[in-house]
């Protein structure tokens, strides 16, 4: 037993350095190794990555949909403008048609007023 204490006492500095190196290696191994299955609340990092990827895809889909909606609203606005022009054209044609009917009515009345031969 005395020999063991004497050995430890003479090599204490080497033992402390060697032990420190072992502890440092274990700490580094713990920090960098085995992180693939680290989980929080039962969710692994790979699951979180998958969810993040899905969220990014959903964000992209939402942006595409918003762009499509903007394009559609622009198309609707153009259609409404075209409809307004068509209504103006139809209104103008209706007024012209009314004028033609009035003229025809006037011609018919003039024909009726003429004496029969």
mmCIF file of C-alpha atoms in Angstrom, residues 1-85:
data_model
loop_
_atom_site.group_PDB
_atom_site.id
_atom_site.type_symbol
_atom_site.label_atom_id
_atom_site.label_comp_id
_atom_site.label_asym_id
_atom_site.label_seq_id
_atom_site.Cartn_x
_atom_site.Cartn_y
_atom_site.Cartn_z
ATOM 1 C CA UNK A 1 0.000 0.000 0.000
ATOM 2 C CA UNK A 2 2.838 2.299 0.787
ATOM 3 C CA UNK A 3 4.299 1.655 -2.645
ATOM 4 C CA UNK A 4 1.062 2.700 -4.320
ATOM 5 C CA UNK A 5 0.991 5.987 -2.403
ATOM 6 C CA UNK A 6 4.613 6.596 -3.206
ATOM 7 C CA UNK A 7 3.973 5.914 -6.921
ATOM 8 C CA UNK A 8 0.936 8.221 -6.962
ATOM 9 C CA UNK A 9 2.821 10.934 -5.108
ATOM 10 C CA UNK A 10 5.807 10.851 -7.462
ATOM 11 C CA UNK A 11 3.625 10.793 -10.604
ATOM 12 C CA UNK A 12 0.801 13.064 -9.378
ATOM 13 C CA UNK A 13 1.515 15.762 -11.945
ATOM 14 C CA UNK A 14 1.486 13.214 -14.818
ATOM 15 C CA UNK A 15 -1.672 11.550 -13.481
ATOM 16 C CA UNK A 16 -3.496 14.896 -13.216
ATOM 17 C CA UNK A 17 -2.467 15.878 -16.752
ATOM 18 C CA UNK A 18 -3.415 12.438 -18.118
ATOM 19 C CA UNK A 19 -6.745 12.509 -16.274
ATOM 20 C CA UNK A 20 -7.427 16.038 -17.534
ATOM 21 C CA UNK A 21 -6.743 14.932 -21.109
ATOM 22 C CA UNK A 22 -9.127 11.992 -20.697
ATOM 23 C CA UNK A 23 -11.839 14.230 -19.233
ATOM 24 C CA UNK A 24 -11.320 16.783 -22.012
ATOM 25 C CA UNK A 25 -11.601 14.042 -24.662
ATOM 26 C CA UNK A 26 -14.780 12.716 -23.048
ATOM 27 C CA UNK A 27 -16.241 16.219 -22.875
ATOM 28 C CA UNK A 28 -15.413 16.933 -26.553
ATOM 29 C CA UNK A 29 -16.794 13.554 -27.555
ATOM 30 C CA UNK A 30 -19.985 14.250 -25.653
ATOM 31 C CA UNK A 31 -20.362 17.710 -27.214
ATOM 32 C CA UNK A 32 -19.709 16.739 -30.828
ATOM 33 C CA UNK A 33 -20.548 13.081 -31.021
ATOM 34 C CA UNK A 34 -23.891 11.408 -30.759
ATOM 35 C CA UNK A 35 -25.897 14.535 -31.554
ATOM 36 C CA UNK A 36 -27.918 12.856 -34.300
ATOM 37 C CA UNK A 37 -30.495 11.553 -31.882
ATOM 38 C CA UNK A 38 -30.501 14.452 -29.456
ATOM 39 C CA UNK A 39 -34.084 15.250 -28.723
ATOM 40 C CA UNK A 40 -36.151 17.851 -27.024
ATOM 41 C CA UNK A 41 -39.604 16.903 -25.864
ATOM 42 C CA UNK A 42 -39.254 13.639 -27.736
ATOM 43 C CA UNK A 43 -38.572 15.248 -31.127
ATOM 44 C CA UNK A 44 -35.274 14.375 -32.827
ATOM 45 C CA UNK A 45 -33.209 16.906 -34.737
ATOM 46 C CA UNK A 46 -34.001 15.139 -38.013
ATOM 47 C CA UNK A 47 -37.713 15.524 -37.293
ATOM 48 C CA UNK A 48 -37.177 19.212 -36.607
ATOM 49 C CA UNK A 49 -35.236 19.548 -39.870
ATOM 50 C CA UNK A 50 -38.065 17.831 -41.733
ATOM 51 C CA UNK A 51 -40.645 20.119 -40.145
ATOM 52 C CA UNK A 52 -38.507 23.163 -40.949
ATOM 53 C CA UNK A 53 -38.184 22.028 -44.557
ATOM 54 C CA UNK A 54 -41.957 21.474 -44.737
ATOM 55 C CA UNK A 55 -42.540 24.931 -43.259
ATOM 56 C CA UNK A 56 -40.232 26.487 -45.858
ATOM 57 C CA UNK A 57 -42.053 24.629 -48.639
ATOM 58 C CA UNK A 58 -45.396 25.822 -47.249
ATOM 59 C CA UNK A 59 -44.081 29.385 -47.119
ATOM 60 C CA UNK A 60 -43.049 29.102 -50.767
ATOM 61 C CA UNK A 61 -46.479 27.709 -51.672
ATOM 62 C CA UNK A 62 -48.183 30.567 -49.831
ATOM 63 C CA UNK A 63 -46.015 33.109 -51.662
ATOM 64 C CA UNK A 64 -46.892 31.474 -54.992
ATOM 65 C CA UNK A 65 -50.589 31.513 -54.093
ATOM 66 C CA UNK A 66 -50.394 35.179 -53.112
ATOM 67 C CA UNK A 67 -48.773 35.931 -56.459
ATOM 68 C CA UNK A 68 -51.509 33.983 -58.266
ATOM 69 C CA UNK A 69 -54.171 35.909 -56.335
ATOM 70 C CA UNK A 70 -52.534 39.203 -57.291
ATOM 71 C CA UNK A 71 -52.447 38.146 -60.944
ATOM 72 C CA UNK A 72 -56.083 37.041 -60.774
ATOM 73 C CA UNK A 73 -57.170 40.314 -59.165
ATOM 74 C CA UNK A 74 -55.365 42.187 -61.927
ATOM 75 C CA UNK A 75 -57.205 40.056 -64.491
ATOM 76 C CA UNK A 76 -60.520 40.733 -62.757
ATOM 77 C CA UNK A 77 -59.817 44.467 -62.758
ATOM 78 C CA UNK A 78 -59.088 44.320 -66.491
ATOM 79 C CA UNK A 79 -62.280 42.330 -67.067
ATOM 80 C CA UNK A 80 -64.306 44.878 -65.109
ATOM 81 C CA UNK A 81 -62.747 47.632 -67.226
ATOM 82 C CA UNK A 82 -63.634 45.721 -70.391
ATOM 83 C CA UNK A 83 -67.184 45.198 -69.112
ATOM 84 C CA UNK A 84 -67.529 48.905 -68.443
ATOM 85 C CA UNK A 85 -66.388 49.638 -71.986
#
